[in-house]
Tab-separated table of C-alpha atoms and ligand atoms in Angstrom:
chain	number	residue	atom	x	y	z
H	36	MET	CA	-32.958	-22.232	-6.199
H	37	ALA	CA	-29.631	-24.105	-6.034
H	38	SER	CA	-28.456	-24.979	-2.544
H	39	LYS	CA	-25.006	-23.759	-1.518
H	40	ALA	CA	-23.655	-27.293	-1.761
H	41	THR	CA	-24.628	-27.613	-5.432
H	42	LEU	CA	-23.173	-24.271	-6.553
H	43	GLU	CA	-20.074	-24.412	-8.748
H	44	PRO	CA	-16.977	-23.051	-6.994
H	45	THR	CA	-16.718	-19.366	-7.850
H	46	GLU	CA	-13.604	-17.320	-8.477
H	47	ALA	CA	-14.213	-15.635	-5.120
H	48	ALA	CA	-13.848	-19.009	-3.389
H	49	ILE	CA	-10.162	-19.172	-4.401
H	50	PRO	CA	-7.972	-16.870	-2.300
H	51	VAL	CA	-6.000	-14.574	-4.585
H	52	GLN	CA	-2.812	-16.021	-3.118
H	53	LYS	CA	-3.764	-19.272	-4.885
H	54	ASP	CA	-5.375	-17.747	-7.973
H	55	PRO	CA	-3.688	-19.423	-10.980
H	56	ASP	CA	-3.303	-16.083	-12.820
H	57	ILE	CA	-1.575	-14.520	-9.829
H	58	LEU	CA	0.600	-17.584	-9.238
H	59	ALA	CA	1.683	-17.531	-12.895
H	60	ALA	CA	2.574	-13.830	-12.605
H	61	ALA	CA	4.382	-14.464	-9.301
H	62	ALA	CA	6.449	-17.280	-10.857
H	63	ARG	CA	7.460	-15.178	-13.857
H	64	LEU	CA	8.044	-11.877	-12.035
H	65	ALA	CA	9.985	-13.105	-8.973
H	66	GLY	CA	13.390	-11.426	-9.096
H	67	GLU	CA	12.535	-9.407	-12.234
H	68	ASP	CA	12.880	-5.654	-12.816
H	69	MET	CA	10.044	-3.270	-13.640
H	70	CYS	CA	11.649	-0.491	-15.669
H	71	SER	CA	8.713	-0.085	-18.023
H	72	ILE	CA	5.112	-1.210	-18.347
H	73	ALA	CA	6.438	-2.968	-21.466
H	74	ASP	CA	8.312	-5.333	-19.108
H	75	LEU	CA	4.897	-6.779	-18.209
H	76	SER	CA	2.441	-8.825	-20.248
H	77	SER	CA	-1.287	-8.022	-20.271
H	78	ALA	CA	-1.885	-11.003	-17.970
H	79	GLU	CA	0.769	-9.733	-15.550
H	80	VAL	CA	-0.729	-6.230	-15.452
H	81	ARG	CA	-4.139	-7.779	-14.714
H	82	ALA	CA	-2.603	-9.966	-11.994
H	83	ILE	CA	-0.860	-7.005	-10.303
H	84	LEU	CA	-4.117	-5.081	-10.218
H	85	LYS	CA	-6.119	-8.078	-8.977
H	86	LEU	CA	-3.612	-8.518	-6.160
H	87	GLY	CA	-3.644	-4.744	-5.528
H	88	HIS	CA	-7.420	-4.844	-4.946
H	89	ASP	CA	-6.942	-7.695	-2.453
H	90	VAL	CA	-4.087	-5.907	-0.665
H	91	LYS	CA	-6.397	-2.907	-0.285
H	92	ARG	CA	-9.298	-5.033	1.011
H	93	ASN	CA	-7.236	-7.294	3.304
H	94	PRO	CA	-4.053	-5.469	4.363
H	95	ARG	CA	-3.620	-7.731	7.440
H	96	GLU	CA	-3.188	-10.770	5.208
H	97	TYR	CA	0.077	-9.232	3.962
H	98	ARG	CA	1.295	-7.787	7.292
H	99	HIS	CA	4.352	-10.063	7.398
H	100	ALA	CA	4.648	-10.996	3.719
H	101	LEU	CA	7.901	-9.061	3.283
H	102	ASP	CA	9.322	-9.450	6.798
H	103	ALA	CA	12.818	-7.965	7.075
H	104	LYS	CA	13.023	-7.152	3.340
H	105	GLN	CA	15.091	-4.045	2.689
H	106	MET	CA	14.140	-1.506	0.029
H	107	VAL	CA	16.310	1.421	-1.016
H	108	LEU	CA	14.789	4.442	-2.751
H	109	MET	CA	17.335	6.555	-4.637
H	110	PHE	CA	15.620	9.690	-5.980
H	111	GLU	CA	17.192	12.338	-8.240
H	112	LYS	CA	13.905	14.282	-8.302
H	113	ALA	CA	11.401	15.552	-5.722
H	114	SER	CA	8.545	13.291	-4.590
H	115	LEU	CA	5.661	13.215	-2.133
H	116	ARG	CA	3.347	10.398	-3.260
H	117	THR	CA	5.877	7.944	-4.690
H	118	ARG	CA	8.272	8.094	-1.778
H	119	LEU	CA	5.602	7.853	0.923
H	120	SER	CA	3.514	5.204	-0.832
H	121	PHE	CA	6.565	2.963	-1.294
H	122	GLU	CA	7.739	3.540	2.279
H	123	THR	CA	4.333	2.969	3.880
H	124	GLY	CA	3.762	0.058	1.515
H	125	ILE	CA	6.822	-1.937	2.514
H	126	ASN	CA	6.588	-0.905	6.186
H	127	THR	CA	3.058	-2.351	6.390
H	128	MET	CA	4.301	-5.694	5.034
H	129	GLY	CA	7.110	-6.088	7.593
H	130	GLY	CA	9.902	-4.654	5.465
H	131	ASN	CA	11.954	-1.504	5.732
H	132	ALA	CA	12.694	1.457	3.473
H	133	ILE	CA	15.896	3.469	3.234
H	134	PHE	CA	15.632	6.778	1.374
H	135	VAL	CA	18.677	8.233	-0.376
H	136	ASP	CA	18.230	11.781	-1.613
H	137	GLN	CA	20.100	12.024	-4.925
H	138	THR	CA	18.714	15.446	-5.886
H	139	ASN	CA	22.127	17.058	-5.386
H	140	SER	CA	24.153	14.037	-6.436
H	141	PRO	CA	22.931	12.500	-9.699
H	142	LEU	CA	23.391	8.735	-9.988
H	143	GLY	CA	26.561	7.889	-11.896
H	144	GLU	CA	28.386	11.091	-10.943
H	145	ARG	CA	30.396	9.918	-7.883
H	146	GLU	CA	30.797	6.357	-9.130
H	147	SER	CA	29.481	4.369	-12.042
H	148	ILE	CA	25.894	3.073	-12.003
H	149	ALA	CA	27.230	-0.473	-12.387
H	150	ASP	CA	29.407	-0.053	-9.286
H	151	ILE	CA	26.474	1.375	-7.314
H	152	ALA	CA	24.407	-1.678	-8.312
H	153	ARG	CA	27.183	-4.115	-7.312
H	154	ASN	CA	27.352	-2.528	-3.843
H	155	VAL	CA	23.678	-1.938	-3.140
H	156	GLU	CA	22.573	-5.468	-4.132
H	157	ARG	CA	24.734	-6.815	-1.280
H	158	TRP	CA	22.532	-5.060	1.331
H	159	VAL	CA	19.030	-4.678	-0.041
H	160	ASP	CA	16.304	-6.774	-1.684
H	161	VAL	CA	14.924	-4.161	-4.106
H	162	ILE	CA	16.113	-0.880	-5.620
H	163	VAL	CA	13.555	1.839	-6.400
H	164	LEU	CA	14.818	4.663	-8.627
H	165	ARG	CA	13.515	8.083	-9.642
H	166	THR	CA	15.764	9.561	-12.308
H	167	TYR	CA	16.116	11.982	-15.175
H	168	ALA	CA	17.576	9.595	-17.775
H	169	HIS	CA	15.623	6.376	-18.317
H	170	ASP	CA	18.960	4.703	-19.143
H	171	THR	CA	20.046	5.184	-15.531
H	172	ILE	CA	17.259	2.791	-14.538
H	173	THR	CA	17.904	0.200	-17.242
H	174	GLU	CA	21.650	0.314	-16.560
H	175	MET	CA	21.076	-0.244	-12.835
H	176	ALA	CA	18.743	-3.122	-13.707
H	177	ALA	CA	21.308	-4.671	-16.068
H	178	ASN	CA	23.946	-4.640	-13.333
H	179	SER	CA	21.887	-5.578	-10.292
H	180	ARG	CA	20.942	-9.056	-9.100
H	181	VAL	CA	17.993	-7.644	-7.128
H	182	PRO	CA	14.865	-6.177	-8.753
H	183	VAL	CA	14.975	-2.555	-9.903
H	184	ILE	CA	11.712	-0.578	-10.032
H	185	ASN	CA	11.155	2.584	-12.060
H	186	ALA	CA	9.607	5.179	-9.738
H	187	LEU	CA	9.607	7.754	-12.598
H	188	SER	CA	12.091	8.597	-15.304
H	189	ASP	CA	11.846	11.180	-18.061
H	190	PHE	CA	10.428	8.393	-20.245
H	191	GLU	CA	7.970	6.474	-18.057
H	192	HIS	CA	6.071	6.399	-14.760
H	193	PRO	CA	4.840	2.796	-14.656
H	194	CYS	CA	3.876	2.614	-10.958
H	195	GLN	CA	1.613	5.613	-11.479
H	196	ALA	CA	-0.175	3.971	-14.391
H	197	LEU	CA	-0.727	0.722	-12.461
H	198	ALA	CA	-2.384	2.646	-9.621
H	199	ASP	CA	-4.417	4.712	-12.075
H	200	PHE	CA	-5.882	1.699	-13.842
H	201	MET	CA	-6.494	0.021	-10.485
H	202	THR	CA	-8.537	3.138	-9.642
H	203	ILE	CA	-10.408	2.865	-12.936
H	204	GLU	CA	-11.230	-0.793	-12.225
H	205	GLU	CA	-12.439	0.191	-8.762
H	206	HIS	CA	-14.714	2.843	-10.238
H	207	PHE	CA	-15.980	1.130	-13.387
H	208	GLY	CA	-15.435	-2.575	-12.607
H	209	THR	CA	-13.141	-3.056	-15.603
H	210	ALA	CA	-10.898	-1.058	-17.917
H	211	ALA	CA	-11.699	-3.264	-20.913
H	212	GLY	CA	-13.704	-1.339	-23.500
H	213	LEU	CA	-13.497	1.876	-21.455
H	214	ASN	CA	-12.850	5.139	-23.321
H	215	PHE	CA	-9.776	6.648	-21.688
H	216	THR	CA	-8.607	10.084	-22.828
H	217	TYR	CA	-5.351	11.770	-21.889
H	218	VAL	CA	-5.049	15.485	-22.668
H	219	GLY	CA	-1.732	17.352	-22.449
H	220	ASP	CA	1.976	16.655	-22.788
H	221	GLY	CA	3.053	13.365	-24.397
H	222	ASN	CA	5.294	12.733	-21.384
H	223	ASN	CA	6.400	9.943	-19.029
H	224	VAL	CA	2.940	9.600	-17.447
H	225	CYS	CA	1.264	9.623	-20.861
H	226	HIS	CA	3.616	6.864	-22.071
H	227	SER	CA	2.913	4.519	-19.178
H	228	LEU	CA	-0.841	5.181	-19.341
H	229	MET	CA	-0.904	4.378	-23.072
H	230	LEU	CA	0.822	1.040	-22.533
H	231	THR	CA	-1.230	0.079	-19.479
H	232	GLY	CA	-4.539	1.092	-21.053
H	233	ALA	CA	-3.724	-0.915	-24.166
H	234	GLN	CA	-2.729	-3.941	-22.075
H	235	LEU	CA	-6.068	-3.829	-20.261
H	236	GLY	CA	-8.123	-3.482	-23.438
H	237	ALA	CA	-9.132	0.172	-22.994
H	238	ASN	CA	-9.723	2.467	-25.965
H	239	VAL	CA	-7.001	5.058	-25.463
H	240	THR	CA	-7.146	8.546	-26.967
H	241	ILE	CA	-4.266	10.971	-26.568
H	242	ALA	CA	-4.576	14.682	-27.386
H	243	THR	CA	-1.340	16.655	-27.402
H	244	PRO	CA	-0.247	19.907	-29.031
H	245	ARG	CA	1.718	19.464	-32.251
H	246	GLY	CA	5.350	18.759	-31.349
H	247	TYR	CA	4.449	17.274	-27.941
H	248	SER	CA	3.076	13.908	-29.035
H	249	PRO	CA	4.198	10.719	-27.294
H	250	ASP	CA	7.463	9.084	-28.289
H	251	ILE	CA	7.282	6.985	-31.450
H	252	GLU	CA	8.841	3.979	-29.669
H	253	ILE	CA	5.948	3.914	-27.158
H	254	VAL	CA	3.365	4.559	-29.876
H	255	THR	CA	4.684	1.594	-31.861
H	256	LEU	CA	4.621	-0.660	-28.799
H	257	ALA	CA	1.135	0.496	-27.851
H	258	ARG	CA	-0.146	-0.071	-31.407
H	259	ASP	CA	1.026	-3.696	-31.262
H	260	ILE	CA	-0.670	-4.187	-27.901
H	261	VAL	CA	-4.019	-2.661	-28.942
H	262	GLN	CA	-4.045	-4.876	-32.010
H	263	ALA	CA	-3.562	-7.969	-29.854
H	264	ASN	CA	-6.202	-6.823	-27.355
H	265	HIS	CA	-8.797	-5.659	-29.916
H	266	CYS	CA	-8.995	-2.119	-28.580
H	267	GLU	CA	-8.093	1.265	-30.098
H	268	LEU	CA	-5.377	3.897	-29.879
H	269	ARG	CA	-6.027	7.367	-31.319
H	270	LEU	CA	-3.507	10.208	-31.388
H	271	LEU	CA	-5.176	13.608	-31.868
H	272	GLN	CA	-4.318	17.273	-31.572
H	273	ASP	CA	-7.847	18.440	-30.734
H	274	PRO	CA	-8.719	18.145	-27.026
H	275	GLN	CA	-12.440	18.760	-27.672
H	276	ALA	CA	-12.682	15.855	-30.108
H	277	ALA	CA	-10.544	13.674	-27.831
H	278	VAL	CA	-12.805	13.965	-24.779
H	279	GLU	CA	-16.062	13.489	-26.717
H	280	GLY	CA	-17.839	10.639	-24.896
H	281	ALA	CA	-14.804	9.759	-22.738
H	282	ASP	CA	-15.352	7.714	-19.558
H	283	ALA	CA	-12.132	8.995	-17.992
H	284	VAL	CA	-10.291	12.258	-18.706
H	285	TYR	CA	-6.694	12.465	-17.502
H	286	THR	CA	-4.169	15.275	-17.565
H	287	ASP	CA	-0.716	16.014	-16.152
H	288	VAL	CA	1.469	19.091	-15.856
H	289	CYS	CA	2.711	20.519	-19.148
H	290	VAL	CA	6.151	21.154	-17.595
H	291	SER	CA	7.587	17.993	-16.105
H	292	MET	CA	10.526	17.919	-13.701
H	293	GLY	CA	13.655	18.662	-15.691
H	294	PHE	CA	11.816	20.802	-18.285
H	295	GLU	CA	11.357	23.920	-16.117
H	296	HIS	CA	13.467	25.994	-18.537
H	297	GLU	CA	10.694	25.504	-21.142
H	298	SER	CA	7.900	26.864	-18.886
H	299	SER	CA	7.306	30.191	-20.614
H	300	LYS	CA	7.448	28.626	-24.089
H	301	ARG	CA	5.027	25.845	-23.167
H	302	ALA	CA	2.390	27.865	-21.255
H	303	PRO	CA	0.625	29.397	-24.306
H	304	ILE	CA	0.927	26.191	-26.348
H	305	PHE	CA	-0.849	24.134	-23.678
H	306	ARG	CA	-3.524	26.715	-22.759
H	307	PRO	CA	-6.131	25.228	-25.175
H	308	PHE	CA	-5.506	21.828	-23.560
H	309	GLN	CA	-6.620	22.918	-20.076
H	310	VAL	CA	-9.172	20.557	-18.518
H	311	ASN	CA	-11.970	22.833	-17.326
H	312	GLU	CA	-15.712	22.451	-16.830
H	313	ALA	CA	-16.436	23.212	-20.499
H	314	LEU	CA	-14.082	20.450	-21.651
H	315	MET	CA	-15.404	17.961	-19.065
H	316	ALA	CA	-18.943	18.695	-20.301
H	317	LYS	CA	-17.990	17.055	-23.621
H	318	ALA	CA	-17.104	13.781	-21.877
H	319	ALA	CA	-19.719	11.208	-20.860
H	320	PRO	CA	-21.941	12.465	-18.004
H	321	HIS	CA	-20.524	9.748	-15.721
H	322	ALA	CA	-16.890	10.569	-16.668
H	323	VAL	CA	-14.201	10.775	-14.012
H	324	PHE	CA	-11.343	13.257	-13.908
H	325	MET	CA	-7.847	11.935	-13.187
H	326	HIS	CA	-4.427	13.499	-12.519
H	327	CYS	CA	-1.225	11.922	-11.191
H	328	LEU	CA	-0.526	15.010	-9.015
H	329	PRO	CA	1.076	17.342	-8.182
H	330	ALA	CA	-1.228	19.613	-10.190
H	331	ARG	CA	-0.505	23.172	-11.246
H	332	ARG	CA	-3.895	24.516	-10.224
H	333	ASN	CA	-5.637	26.576	-12.913
H	334	ALA	CA	-2.910	25.754	-15.448
H	335	GLU	CA	-3.542	22.259	-16.895
H	336	VAL	CA	-6.723	21.827	-14.773
H	337	THR	CA	-9.050	24.256	-13.067
H	338	ASP	CA	-9.879	24.160	-9.352
H	339	ALA	CA	-13.512	23.481	-10.260
H	340	VAL	CA	-12.585	20.211	-11.998
H	341	LEU	CA	-9.787	19.135	-9.655
H	342	ASP	CA	-11.965	19.672	-6.565
H	343	GLY	CA	-15.254	18.797	-8.279
H	344	PRO	CA	-17.480	15.720	-7.955
H	345	GLN	CA	-15.973	13.944	-10.961
H	346	SER	CA	-12.433	14.075	-9.594
H	347	ILE	CA	-10.928	10.810	-8.295
H	348	VAL	CA	-7.390	12.134	-7.909
H	349	PHE	CA	-6.998	11.235	-4.230
H	350	ASP	CA	-8.210	7.684	-4.849
H	351	GLN	CA	-5.422	7.482	-7.436
H	352	ALA	CA	-2.939	8.755	-4.847
H	353	GLU	CA	-4.134	6.204	-2.266
H	354	ASN	CA	-3.938	3.369	-4.757
H	355	ARG	CA	-0.273	4.109	-5.438
H	356	MET	CA	0.411	2.304	-2.163
H	357	HIS	CA	-1.852	-0.699	-2.789
H	358	ALA	CA	-0.694	-1.276	-6.375
H	359	GLN	CA	2.979	-0.957	-5.386
H	360	LYS	CA	2.466	-3.387	-2.496
H	361	ALA	CA	1.131	-5.887	-5.035
H	362	LEU	CA	4.100	-5.258	-7.314
H	363	LEU	CA	6.586	-5.719	-4.444
H	364	LEU	CA	4.847	-8.936	-3.367
H	365	LEU	CA	5.285	-10.393	-6.847
H	366	LEU	CA	8.855	-9.196	-7.468
H	367	LEU	CA	10.041	-10.228	-3.981
H	368	GLY	CA	8.133	-13.516	-3.678
H	369	GLY	CA	6.009	-12.426	-0.708
H	370	LEU	CA	2.809	-14.362	-1.445
H	371	ALA	CA	4.239	-17.566	0.027
H	372	ASN	CA	4.480	-15.832	3.436
H	373	THR	CA	0.724	-15.157	3.698
H	374	ALA	CA	-1.600	-17.321	5.822
H	375	SER	CA	-4.002	-18.005	2.927
H	376	PHE	CA	-1.156	-19.316	0.776
H	377	GLN	CA	0.081	-21.644	3.528
H	378	GLN	CA	-3.380	-23.081	4.402
I	270	LIG	N1	2.406	11.282	-8.799
I	270	LIG	C1	3.638	11.266	-8.288
I	270	LIG	O1	4.514	10.498	-8.719
I	270	LIG	O2	3.815	12.119	-7.266
I	270	LIG	P1	5.222	12.489	-6.616
I	270	LIG	O3	6.022	13.197	-7.665
I	270	LIG	O4	4.871	13.391	-5.448
I	270	LIG	O5	5.903	11.239	-6.171
I	271	LIG	N1	5.157	14.332	-15.630
I	271	LIG	C1	5.429	14.723	-14.266
I	271	LIG	C2	4.888	13.714	-13.325
I	271	LIG	C3	5.115	13.989	-11.875
I	271	LIG	C4	4.558	12.943	-10.984
I	271	LIG	C5	6.926	14.892	-14.088
I	271	LIG	O1	7.683	14.071	-14.601
I	271	LIG	O2	7.347	15.843	-13.445
């Protein structure tokens, strides 16, 4: 047996703060925006998740990494998980969060988005936005000298997808080669999951009703990424076929925020796409059930599945905080303030 002294240095011997992949991501992402998962390369997604796992394991290492950094959250839509996971995330790294409720005052109404950006960047280090129009986020990013993070728009929910694939890695060890199936509306969450899954080498299957498939722009992007990463993307309309042999089955509400006026039209269309015990039985026996939450119980998913042994929905919710802490560390240059980096 080899003695300790003769063993090759292992990856575990390098603290993540000095891991070359994470340092490369930190150098590229410092000061950048994260409006879309498409703003990140595959290597950067992997680095965020690797750092997220370390943040979860060793939160004390990062206790002062963002000392005195100021984060503003400007939200046009309701939130439980995103708001609290960002606030707790920055507070536990020495920074501070300021929440601005924009639900009754859409961004751009009182003054232009560019003017908001030119004011806010003078006081804070990062701007976190939850909006209806995706353009509100990209316009803020174009006019702000501090990073802008998409905390959900009608088009994407990238922070959700990062946490979800961190959860998958935690459960299965890797997302590469994993069969990931999303059943339901081709919405913001679906878009970000498609891109993230493709970037991590997962085989992604999407099952939506006709007329509710993901946006062609995202499909085209995702197709390019799966080709580069030698994985697959399938777009189906049959939920039964889509979950056949899946390792992870994911769904979301069929009526997203802003689409409430379509509720009665959508309900019958999405009924065959409900994730229930019969549908889960078609997935692999070890399959997990995932949902971004909030769930409409017994609409897109039954209580039996949501509360059942295959459900990992609260791990997803917890990992929102860890993955976002990793993202903030990279965008705000916090790694250099950790003890392991300085040693
Ligand atoms: N999943 C998610 O984004 O939850 P909130 O809408 O509560 O933030
Ligand atoms: N698709 C949902 C996600 C909520 C977290 C929505 O946009 O309302």
